[in-house]
Amino acid sequence: MKTRAAVLYETNRPFEIEVLDLEPPHAGEVLVKVAAAGICRSDWHLVTGATQHPLPVVPGHEGAGVVEAVGEGVTGVGPGDHVVLNWAPNCGSCFYCLNNRPSLCATYIEPTWAGTMMDGTPRLSKNGQPIYHFCALACFAEYAVVPQESCVLLQKNVPFPVGALIGCAVTTGVGAVLNTAQVQAGSSVAVFGVGGVGLSTVMGAHLAGAVPLIAIDTVAARADVAKALGATHFVTAGSDTIEAIRDLTQGRGADYVFDTTGLPAVQEQSLEAVRPGGTVVLAGLAPMGSTTNLPGAVITRQEKTVTGTYYGSAYPLRDFPRYAELYLQGKLDLDRLITKTYTLDQINDAYADLVAGKLARGVMVF
Ligand SMILES: [Zn+2]
Ligand SMILES: [Zn+2]
């Protein structure tokens, strides 16, 4: 069959909308009619080259849609099911899965980063030339063939754009709070960066009962949305950021500090902003090859903990429906995360808006 899709042929070039050939799903694979796909910075990292990947590639890893057809041996989903796409499936039986670290599962990493399905081959092509799939999802396209392990059932009364965001930003941010840090009610929390992941972190911390809940961003205009989602205070990032956080936490610093920017300088600030004995959670991806300078003596003397969180330490099969249910019950106001919607043809405008800092989250709808 044919599908329209956004293709990145070379780094630092615009996406091109193309009609591609898409093979039907092989054994263990699922054909999904994509309904919504989030405009996430991780796809932009392919454009800048900060994330290296075989090219040409169809990006898109934050998606939701309807199952159109399934390959041989697929049991978990069938035609007509609504699904959220999971970019980091976990196998359930490896060392990491058995030790409660599902986001570290390595079983599917090799084919995923080769840009293929699990058998090492792509389903997309143009004039016989292979086109690679980002995260084995490639959902900046009308149709996507994905591994069955990447499909998580979505309640049918949840809108697709909300489902798409659960597939990346929400799981990353809310999971960083609930799964990775396990924030307790009454803890003080500071969140650096209030883009899609940062706002999701704010929502997760609000849900956990964090007080005060301090959001920090360079864009002062983000204060309204951060406060609407539960931040008790907003600090415009500047030279007095650390002092402002200490002033709000009896001079100590916050119990938990989340960095969602992935900027080494902000990661270093996060360590300053956390109180002695507190925990810094690094949720934003720093560019490959970058280094962050965290003073070891401070970590030792002040017993500070620095930890990473990847995909919100999620069990997607457990967490996606849980976050969707929290949305349905009004506990996670995911509609507010969505600043603007776009069509597939507007993808370059969408990324221009993201880079210009205009979006909490943009979503492509089909
Ligand atoms: Zn993402
Ligand atoms: Zn595993």
mmCIF file of C-alpha atoms and ligand atoms in Angstrom:
data_model
loop_
_atom_site.group_PDB
_atom_site.id
_atom_site.type_symbol
_atom_site.label_atom_id
_atom_site.label_comp_id
_atom_site.label_asym_id
_atom_site.label_seq_id
_atom_site.Cartn_x
_atom_site.Cartn_y
_atom_site.Cartn_z
ATOM 1 C CA MET A 1 0.000 0.000 0.000
ATOM 2 C CA LYS A 2 0.913 3.672 -0.160
ATOM 3 C CA THR A 3 1.118 6.149 2.699
ATOM 4 C CA ARG A 4 1.859 9.838 2.875
ATOM 5 C CA ALA A 5 4.632 10.545 5.355
ATOM 6 C CA ALA A 6 7.141 13.163 6.476
ATOM 7 C CA VAL A 7 10.655 12.136 5.464
ATOM 8 C CA LEU A 8 13.983 13.497 6.683
ATOM 9 C CA TYR A 9 16.561 12.862 3.940
ATOM 10 C CA GLU A 10 19.482 14.782 5.448
ATOM 11 C CA THR A 11 20.244 16.576 8.686
ATOM 12 C CA ASN A 12 19.565 20.317 8.809
ATOM 13 C CA ARG A 13 17.035 20.043 5.974
ATOM 14 C CA PRO A 14 13.257 20.513 6.146
ATOM 15 C CA PHE A 15 10.991 17.471 6.321
ATOM 16 C CA GLU A 16 9.554 16.480 2.935
ATOM 17 C CA ILE A 17 6.053 15.124 2.520
ATOM 18 C CA GLU A 18 6.235 12.072 0.285
ATOM 19 C CA VAL A 19 4.061 9.196 -0.863
ATOM 20 C CA LEU A 20 5.890 6.038 0.244
ATOM 21 C CA ASP A 21 5.411 2.327 -0.235
ATOM 22 C CA LEU A 22 4.423 0.509 2.943
ATOM 23 C CA GLU A 23 4.499 -3.276 3.102
ATOM 24 C CA PRO A 24 1.687 -5.019 4.952
ATOM 25 C CA PRO A 25 2.475 -6.111 8.502
ATOM 26 C CA HIS A 26 4.678 -9.206 8.768
ATOM 27 C CA ALA A 27 4.306 -11.761 11.564
ATOM 28 C CA GLY A 28 4.121 -10.012 14.926
ATOM 29 C CA GLU A 29 3.432 -6.597 13.382
ATOM 30 C CA VAL A 30 0.454 -4.263 13.321
ATOM 31 C CA LEU A 31 -0.788 -1.775 10.729
ATOM 32 C CA VAL A 32 -2.027 1.363 12.468
ATOM 33 C CA LYS A 33 -4.006 4.191 10.877
ATOM 34 C CA VAL A 34 -2.393 7.102 12.680
ATOM 35 C CA ALA A 35 -4.874 9.571 14.202
ATOM 36 C CA ALA A 36 -2.571 11.909 16.151
ATOM 37 C CA ALA A 37 1.174 12.420 16.584
ATOM 38 C CA GLY A 38 2.906 14.750 19.019
ATOM 39 C CA ILE A 39 5.511 17.334 18.025
ATOM 40 C CA CYS A 40 8.316 16.235 20.369
ATOM 41 C CA ARG A 41 11.842 17.587 20.529
ATOM 42 C CA SER A 42 13.331 14.101 20.171
ATOM 43 C CA ASP A 43 12.342 14.115 16.490
ATOM 44 C CA TRP A 44 13.979 17.525 16.115
ATOM 45 C CA HIS A 45 17.214 16.021 17.463
ATOM 46 C CA LEU A 46 17.267 13.920 14.261
ATOM 47 C CA VAL A 47 17.139 17.096 12.186
ATOM 48 C CA THR A 48 19.987 18.778 14.051
ATOM 49 C CA GLY A 49 22.035 15.584 14.220
ATOM 50 C CA ALA A 50 22.083 15.632 18.038
ATOM 51 C CA THR A 51 20.617 12.114 17.703
ATOM 52 C CA GLN A 52 22.274 10.081 14.992
ATOM 53 C CA HIS A 53 20.108 7.732 12.987
ATOM 54 C CA PRO A 54 20.155 5.963 9.586
ATOM 55 C CA LEU A 55 18.636 8.220 6.886
ATOM 56 C CA PRO A 56 16.285 8.747 5.212
ATOM 57 C CA VAL A 57 13.924 8.314 8.114
ATOM 58 C CA VAL A 58 10.260 8.875 8.848
ATOM 59 C CA PRO A 59 10.221 10.399 12.341
ATOM 60 C CA GLY A 60 7.340 10.492 14.814
ATOM 61 C CA HIS A 61 7.357 8.482 18.029
ATOM 62 C CA GLU A 62 4.496 9.982 20.058
ATOM 63 C CA GLY A 63 1.394 8.607 18.404
ATOM 64 C CA ALA A 64 -2.042 7.080 18.701
ATOM 65 C CA GLY A 65 -4.400 5.567 16.187
ATOM 66 C CA VAL A 66 -6.640 2.717 15.138
ATOM 67 C CA VAL A 67 -5.490 -0.807 14.329
ATOM 68 C CA GLU A 68 -6.258 -1.480 10.682
ATOM 69 C CA ALA A 69 -4.770 -4.962 10.249
ATOM 70 C CA VAL A 70 -2.505 -7.381 12.089
ATOM 71 C CA GLY A 71 0.160 -9.817 10.933
ATOM 72 C CA GLU A 72 0.348 -13.492 11.770
ATOM 73 C CA GLY A 73 0.574 -14.350 15.452
ATOM 74 C CA VAL A 74 -0.562 -10.980 16.819
ATOM 75 C CA THR A 75 -2.753 -11.593 19.843
ATOM 76 C CA GLY A 76 -2.825 -8.435 21.960
ATOM 77 C CA VAL A 77 -4.698 -6.138 19.555
ATOM 78 C CA GLY A 78 -7.023 -6.474 16.589
ATOM 79 C CA PRO A 79 -8.662 -4.351 13.879
ATOM 80 C CA GLY A 80 -10.682 -1.452 15.290
ATOM 81 C CA ASP A 81 -8.778 -1.262 18.565
ATOM 82 C CA HIS A 82 -7.501 2.154 19.607
ATOM 83 C CA VAL A 83 -3.826 2.105 20.551
ATOM 84 C CA VAL A 84 -1.124 4.348 21.933
ATOM 85 C CA LEU A 85 2.301 3.675 20.438
ATOM 86 C CA ASN A 86 5.083 2.816 22.863
ATOM 87 C CA TRP A 87 8.602 3.788 21.757
ATOM 88 C CA ALA A 88 10.400 1.676 24.362
ATOM 89 C CA PRO A 89 8.667 -1.678 24.660
ATOM 90 C CA ASN A 90 9.921 -3.973 27.403
ATOM 91 C CA CYS A 91 10.107 -7.732 27.033
ATOM 92 C CA GLY A 92 9.076 -8.706 30.557
ATOM 93 C CA SER A 93 11.672 -11.433 30.943
ATOM 94 C CA CYS A 94 15.195 -9.960 30.726
ATOM 95 C CA PHE A 95 17.371 -9.008 33.727
ATOM 96 C CA TYR A 96 16.120 -5.402 33.775
ATOM 97 C CA CYS A 97 12.463 -6.282 33.331
ATOM 98 C CA LEU A 98 12.707 -8.810 36.143
ATOM 99 C CA ASN A 99 14.406 -6.214 38.349
ATOM 100 C CA ASN A 100 11.687 -3.600 38.007
ATOM 101 C CA ARG A 101 13.614 -1.446 35.501
ATOM 102 C CA PRO A 102 11.442 -1.850 32.377
ATOM 103 C CA SER A 103 12.758 1.293 30.669
ATOM 104 C CA LEU A 104 16.241 -0.261 30.690
ATOM 105 C CA CYS A 105 15.073 -3.365 28.778
ATOM 106 C CA ALA A 106 17.602 -3.950 26.019
ATOM 107 C CA THR A 107 15.772 -6.684 24.105
ATOM 108 C CA TYR A 108 14.476 -4.450 21.294
ATOM 109 C CA ILE A 109 17.111 -1.713 21.249
ATOM 110 C CA GLU A 110 19.268 -2.919 18.379
ATOM 111 C CA PRO A 111 16.608 -3.117 15.638
ATOM 112 C CA THR A 112 14.881 -0.030 16.996
ATOM 113 C CA TRP A 113 18.013 2.110 16.654
ATOM 114 C CA ALA A 114 18.766 0.547 13.282
ATOM 115 C CA GLY A 115 15.478 2.101 12.170
ATOM 116 C CA THR A 116 13.820 -1.208 11.327
ATOM 117 C CA MET A 117 11.210 -3.655 12.546
ATOM 118 C CA MET A 118 12.320 -6.356 14.998
ATOM 119 C CA ASP A 119 13.550 -8.639 12.187
ATOM 120 C CA GLY A 120 16.054 -5.984 11.073
ATOM 121 C CA THR A 121 14.222 -4.896 7.907
ATOM 122 C CA PRO A 122 12.151 -1.759 7.198
ATOM 123 C CA ARG A 123 8.615 -1.805 5.763
ATOM 124 C CA LEU A 124 8.854 1.655 4.207
ATOM 125 C CA SER A 125 10.474 2.377 0.857
ATOM 126 C CA LYS A 126 10.421 4.765 -2.085
ATOM 127 C CA ASN A 127 11.264 3.555 -5.590
ATOM 128 C CA GLY A 128 12.733 0.423 -4.029
ATOM 129 C CA GLN A 129 15.052 2.358 -1.697
ATOM 130 C CA PRO A 130 14.559 1.629 2.010
ATOM 131 C CA ILE A 131 13.242 4.364 4.293
ATOM 132 C CA TYR A 132 13.872 3.866 8.015
ATOM 133 C CA HIS A 133 11.403 3.983 10.892
ATOM 134 C CA PHE A 134 12.217 6.177 13.908
ATOM 135 C CA CYS A 135 11.724 4.196 17.141
ATOM 136 C CA ALA A 136 10.128 1.421 15.037
ATOM 137 C CA LEU A 137 7.059 3.705 14.944
ATOM 138 C CA ALA A 138 7.511 6.346 12.188
ATOM 139 C CA CYS A 139 4.135 7.848 12.983
ATOM 140 C CA PHE A 140 4.535 11.154 11.117
ATOM 141 C CA ALA A 141 2.605 9.264 8.459
ATOM 142 C CA GLU A 142 -0.988 8.388 7.667
ATOM 143 C CA TYR A 143 -0.247 4.702 8.226
ATOM 144 C CA ALA A 144 2.452 2.987 10.264
ATOM 145 C CA VAL A 145 3.521 -0.642 10.545
ATOM 146 C CA VAL A 146 4.779 -1.205 14.076
ATOM 147 C CA PRO A 147 5.831 -4.178 16.220
ATOM 148 C CA GLN A 148 2.988 -5.635 18.297
ATOM 149 C CA GLU A 149 5.115 -4.961 21.400
ATOM 150 C CA SER A 150 4.704 -1.227 20.695
ATOM 151 C CA CYS A 151 0.897 -1.251 20.810
ATOM 152 C CA VAL A 152 -0.882 -0.417 24.057
ATOM 153 C CA LEU A 153 -4.693 -0.438 24.109
ATOM 154 C CA LEU A 154 -6.303 2.975 24.657
ATOM 155 C CA GLN A 155 -9.741 3.474 26.169
ATOM 156 C CA LYS A 156 -12.081 4.451 23.325
ATOM 157 C CA ASN A 157 -13.400 7.538 25.118
ATOM 158 C CA VAL A 158 -9.935 9.137 25.274
ATOM 159 C CA PRO A 159 -9.225 11.566 22.393
ATOM 160 C CA PHE A 160 -6.353 10.518 20.125
ATOM 161 C CA PRO A 161 -4.251 13.681 20.701
ATOM 162 C CA VAL A 162 -4.342 12.945 24.435
ATOM 163 C CA GLY A 163 -3.450 9.319 23.737
ATOM 164 C CA ALA A 164 -0.503 10.430 21.619
ATOM 165 C CA LEU A 165 0.899 12.589 24.424
ATOM 166 C CA ILE A 166 0.569 9.682 26.834
ATOM 167 C CA GLY A 167 2.909 7.843 24.472
ATOM 168 C CA CYS A 168 5.844 10.129 25.295
ATOM 169 C CA ALA A 169 5.661 13.477 27.147
ATOM 170 C CA VAL A 170 3.110 12.493 29.765
ATOM 171 C CA THR A 171 4.656 9.131 30.548
ATOM 172 C CA THR A 172 8.112 10.700 30.749
ATOM 173 C CA GLY A 173 7.076 13.568 33.043
ATOM 174 C CA VAL A 174 4.412 11.996 35.232
ATOM 175 C CA GLY A 175 6.428 8.779 35.481
ATOM 176 C CA ALA A 176 9.549 10.681 36.561
ATOM 177 C CA VAL A 177 7.571 11.864 39.598
ATOM 178 C CA LEU A 178 5.455 8.816 40.427
ATOM 179 C CA ASN A 179 7.741 5.954 39.379
ATOM 180 C CA THR A 180 11.320 7.237 39.448
ATOM 181 C CA ALA A 181 11.347 9.732 42.328
ATOM 182 C CA GLN A 182 8.208 8.470 44.108
ATOM 183 C CA VAL A 183 7.509 11.948 45.470
ATOM 184 C CA GLN A 184 5.569 11.972 48.747
ATOM 185 C CA ALA A 185 2.720 14.380 49.533
ATOM 186 C CA GLY A 186 4.020 17.574 51.128
ATOM 187 C CA SER A 187 7.453 17.367 49.487
ATOM 188 C CA SER A 188 8.837 20.471 47.820
ATOM 189 C CA VAL A 189 9.459 20.122 44.082
ATOM 190 C CA ALA A 190 11.162 22.349 41.516
ATOM 191 C CA VAL A 191 10.851 21.650 37.788
ATOM 192 C CA PHE A 192 13.289 23.223 35.329
ATOM 193 C CA GLY A 193 11.732 23.722 31.898
ATOM 194 C CA VAL A 194 8.014 23.697 31.225
ATOM 195 C CA GLY A 195 7.678 22.297 27.717
ATOM 196 C CA GLY A 196 5.647 19.129 27.189
ATOM 197 C CA VAL A 197 7.718 16.975 29.542
ATOM 198 C CA GLY A 198 8.158 19.740 32.124
ATOM 199 C CA LEU A 199 4.434 20.475 32.274
ATOM 200 C CA SER A 200 3.762 16.751 32.579
ATOM 201 C CA THR A 201 6.231 16.679 35.459
ATOM 202 C CA VAL A 202 4.353 19.574 37.068
ATOM 203 C CA MET A 203 1.093 17.648 36.645
ATOM 204 C CA GLY A 204 2.605 14.528 38.174
ATOM 205 C CA ALA A 205 4.000 16.472 41.125
ATOM 206 C CA HIS A 206 0.637 18.169 41.657
ATOM 207 C CA LEU A 207 -1.040 14.762 41.614
ATOM 208 C CA ALA A 208 1.489 13.528 44.199
ATOM 209 C CA GLY A 209 0.694 16.493 46.497
ATOM 210 C CA ALA A 210 3.953 18.448 46.171
ATOM 211 C CA VAL A 211 4.046 21.769 48.067
ATOM 212 C CA PRO A 212 5.514 24.142 47.102
ATOM 213 C CA LEU A 213 5.612 23.183 43.438
ATOM 214 C CA ILE A 214 7.946 25.578 41.649
ATOM 215 C CA ALA A 215 8.133 25.763 37.848
ATOM 216 C CA ILE A 216 11.118 27.499 36.241
ATOM 217 C CA ASP A 217 11.440 28.530 32.592
ATOM 218 C CA THR A 218 13.124 31.220 30.524
ATOM 219 C CA VAL A 219 9.787 31.990 28.852
ATOM 220 C CA ALA A 220 7.753 34.062 31.332
ATOM 221 C CA ALA A 221 4.613 33.515 29.261
ATOM 222 C CA ARG A 222 4.628 29.860 30.388
ATOM 223 C CA ALA A 223 3.653 30.895 33.932
ATOM 224 C CA ASP A 224 -0.080 30.731 33.255
ATOM 225 C CA VAL A 225 -0.152 27.207 31.904
ATOM 226 C CA ALA A 226 2.277 25.974 34.578
ATOM 227 C CA LYS A 227 0.062 27.406 37.320
ATOM 228 C CA ALA A 228 -3.094 26.085 35.698
ATOM 229 C CA LEU A 229 -1.555 22.609 35.850
ATOM 230 C CA GLY A 230 -0.670 22.873 39.532
ATOM 231 C CA ALA A 231 2.510 24.909 39.987
ATOM 232 C CA THR A 232 2.223 27.015 43.156
ATOM 233 C CA HIS A 233 5.018 29.336 42.013
ATOM 234 C CA PHE A 234 6.676 30.277 38.728
ATOM 235 C CA VAL A 235 10.236 31.586 38.511
ATOM 236 C CA THR A 236 11.525 33.191 35.322
ATOM 237 C CA ALA A 237 14.991 31.693 34.875
ATOM 238 C CA GLY A 238 17.771 34.192 35.465
ATOM 239 C CA SER A 239 20.751 34.943 37.660
ATOM 240 C CA ASP A 240 18.715 34.705 40.885
ATOM 241 C CA THR A 241 16.934 31.416 40.137
ATOM 242 C CA ILE A 242 18.663 29.429 42.894
ATOM 243 C CA GLU A 243 17.992 32.138 45.468
ATOM 244 C CA ALA A 244 14.330 32.253 44.440
ATOM 245 C CA ILE A 245 13.985 28.488 44.916
ATOM 246 C CA ARG A 246 15.720 28.640 48.320
ATOM 247 C CA ASP A 247 13.468 31.514 49.400
ATOM 248 C CA LEU A 248 10.451 29.322 48.716
ATOM 249 C CA THR A 249 11.892 26.327 50.614
ATOM 250 C CA GLN A 250 12.964 27.794 53.973
ATOM 251 C CA GLY A 251 16.406 28.508 52.587
ATOM 252 C CA ARG A 252 17.204 24.819 52.059
ATOM 253 C CA GLY A 253 16.456 24.098 48.419
ATOM 254 C CA ALA A 254 13.784 21.740 47.125
ATOM 255 C CA ASP A 255 13.400 18.106 48.215
ATOM 256 C CA TYR A 256 13.211 17.085 44.553
ATOM 257 C CA VAL A 257 14.480 18.942 41.502
ATOM 258 C CA PHE A 258 13.593 17.749 37.998
ATOM 259 C CA ASP A 259 15.559 18.897 34.962
ATOM 260 C CA THR A 260 13.500 18.515 31.795
ATOM 261 C CA THR A 261 15.692 20.713 29.586
ATOM 262 C CA GLY A 262 18.620 18.368 29.043
ATOM 263 C CA LEU A 263 20.942 21.377 29.101
ATOM 264 C CA PRO A 264 24.183 20.643 31.004
ATOM 265 C CA ALA A 265 24.170 24.137 32.599
ATOM 266 C CA VAL A 266 20.635 23.589 33.905
ATOM 267 C CA GLN A 267 21.545 20.116 35.165
ATOM 268 C CA GLU A 268 24.356 21.772 37.138
ATOM 269 C CA GLN A 269 21.907 24.362 38.501
ATOM 270 C CA SER A 270 19.550 21.565 39.511
ATOM 271 C CA LEU A 271 22.174 20.202 41.893
ATOM 272 C CA GLU A 272 22.477 23.659 43.487
ATOM 273 C CA ALA A 273 18.700 23.976 43.745
ATOM 274 C CA VAL A 274 18.182 20.690 45.619
ATOM 275 C CA ARG A 275 18.494 20.618 49.418
ATOM 276 C CA PRO A 276 21.113 18.520 51.225
ATOM 277 C CA GLY A 277 19.797 14.956 51.203
ATOM 278 C CA GLY A 278 17.502 15.776 48.290
ATOM 279 C CA THR A 279 17.193 14.181 44.869
ATOM 280 C CA VAL A 280 17.902 15.577 41.413
ATOM 281 C CA VAL A 281 16.105 13.734 38.623
ATOM 282 C CA LEU A 282 17.468 14.229 35.111
ATOM 283 C CA ALA A 283 14.586 13.749 32.671
ATOM 284 C CA GLY A 284 15.718 15.846 29.692
ATOM 285 C CA LEU A 285 18.113 14.270 27.200
ATOM 286 C CA ALA A 286 21.419 16.109 26.959
ATOM 287 C CA PRO A 287 23.002 16.053 23.475
ATOM 288 C CA MET A 288 25.071 12.919 22.784
ATOM 289 C CA GLY A 289 28.698 13.632 23.702
ATOM 290 C CA SER A 290 27.929 16.587 25.992
ATOM 291 C CA THR A 291 29.242 16.621 29.560
ATOM 292 C CA THR A 292 27.782 17.934 32.781
ATOM 293 C CA ASN A 293 30.061 19.102 35.583
ATOM 294 C CA LEU A 294 28.596 18.060 38.938
ATOM 295 C CA PRO A 295 30.903 18.714 41.921
ATOM 296 C CA GLY A 296 31.540 15.374 43.618
ATOM 297 C CA ALA A 297 32.465 16.963 46.946
ATOM 298 C CA VAL A 298 29.012 18.561 47.202
ATOM 299 C CA ILE A 299 27.284 15.279 46.379
ATOM 300 C CA THR A 300 29.323 13.504 49.063
ATOM 301 C CA ARG A 301 29.145 16.070 51.860
ATOM 302 C CA GLN A 302 25.539 17.009 51.279
ATOM 303 C CA GLU A 303 24.336 13.482 50.493
ATOM 304 C CA LYS A 304 22.589 14.630 47.367
ATOM 305 C CA THR A 305 21.263 11.996 44.979
ATOM 306 C CA VAL A 306 21.409 12.449 41.204
ATOM 307 C CA THR A 307 19.413 9.982 39.161
ATOM 308 C CA GLY A 308 18.266 9.631 35.579
ATOM 309 C CA THR A 309 14.776 8.783 34.420
ATOM 310 C CA TYR A 310 14.073 7.334 31.009
ATOM 311 C CA TYR A 311 10.520 7.134 29.701
ATOM 312 C CA GLY A 312 9.328 7.764 33.242
ATOM 313 C CA SER A 313 10.615 4.343 34.381
ATOM 314 C CA ALA A 314 7.357 3.156 32.829
ATOM 315 C CA TYR A 315 5.627 -0.136 32.424
ATOM 316 C CA PRO A 316 3.643 1.148 29.431
ATOM 317 C CA LEU A 317 1.058 -1.650 29.586
ATOM 318 C CA ARG A 318 0.328 -0.637 33.179
ATOM 319 C CA ASP A 319 0.939 3.110 33.014
ATOM 320 C CA PHE A 320 -0.650 4.243 29.722
ATOM 321 C CA PRO A 321 -4.166 3.091 30.698
ATOM 322 C CA ARG A 322 -3.596 4.437 34.203
ATOM 323 C CA TYR A 323 -2.720 7.925 32.928
ATOM 324 C CA ALA A 324 -5.646 7.763 30.509
ATOM 325 C CA GLU A 325 -7.955 6.908 33.418
ATOM 326 C CA LEU A 326 -6.543 9.795 35.478
ATOM 327 C CA TYR A 327 -7.306 12.035 32.486
ATOM 328 C CA LEU A 328 -10.881 10.728 32.273
ATOM 329 C CA GLN A 329 -11.329 11.358 36.000
ATOM 330 C CA GLY A 330 -10.091 14.946 35.672
ATOM 331 C CA LYS A 331 -6.904 14.323 37.661
ATOM 332 C CA LEU A 332 -4.546 14.958 34.726
ATOM 333 C CA ASP A 333 -5.633 17.931 32.623
ATOM 334 C CA LEU A 334 -3.939 16.740 29.453
ATOM 335 C CA ASP A 335 -6.093 18.896 27.152
ATOM 336 C CA ARG A 336 -4.301 21.944 28.519
ATOM 337 C CA LEU A 337 -0.953 20.607 27.354
ATOM 338 C CA ILE A 338 -2.023 20.927 23.729
ATOM 339 C CA THR A 339 -1.261 24.415 22.455
ATOM 340 C CA LYS A 340 -1.946 23.920 18.766
ATOM 341 C CA THR A 341 -2.802 21.256 16.203
ATOM 342 C CA TYR A 342 -1.305 20.838 12.749
ATOM 343 C CA THR A 343 -1.768 18.738 9.637
ATOM 344 C CA LEU A 344 0.967 16.460 8.285
ATOM 345 C CA ASP A 345 1.680 19.061 5.588
ATOM 346 C CA GLN A 346 2.358 21.693 8.271
ATOM 347 C CA ILE A 347 5.139 19.709 9.956
ATOM 348 C CA ASN A 348 7.861 22.262 9.191
ATOM 349 C CA ASP A 349 5.704 25.050 10.671
ATOM 350 C CA ALA A 350 5.091 22.894 13.721
ATOM 351 C CA TYR A 351 8.808 22.426 14.345
ATOM 352 C CA ALA A 352 9.485 26.126 13.713
ATOM 353 C CA ASP A 353 6.940 26.859 16.472
ATOM 354 C CA LEU A 354 8.545 24.291 18.783
ATOM 355 C CA VAL A 355 12.024 25.715 18.273
ATOM 356 C CA ALA A 356 10.680 29.267 18.796
ATOM 357 C CA GLY A 357 9.332 28.176 22.196
ATOM 358 C CA LYS A 358 5.700 28.780 21.214
ATOM 359 C CA LEU A 359 4.373 25.359 22.190
ATOM 360 C CA ALA A 360 3.603 23.508 25.383
ATOM 361 C CA ARG A 361 2.810 20.673 23.007
ATOM 362 C CA GLY A 362 1.793 20.736 19.390
ATOM 363 C CA VAL A 363 -0.046 17.755 17.951
ATOM 364 C CA MET A 364 -0.431 16.647 14.374
ATOM 365 C CA VAL A 365 -3.936 15.370 13.675
ATOM 366 C CA PHE A 366 -4.926 13.274 10.692
HETATM 367 ZN ZN ZN B 1 9.092 12.279 22.668
HETATM 368 ZN ZN ZN B 2 13.236 -6.819 29.093
#
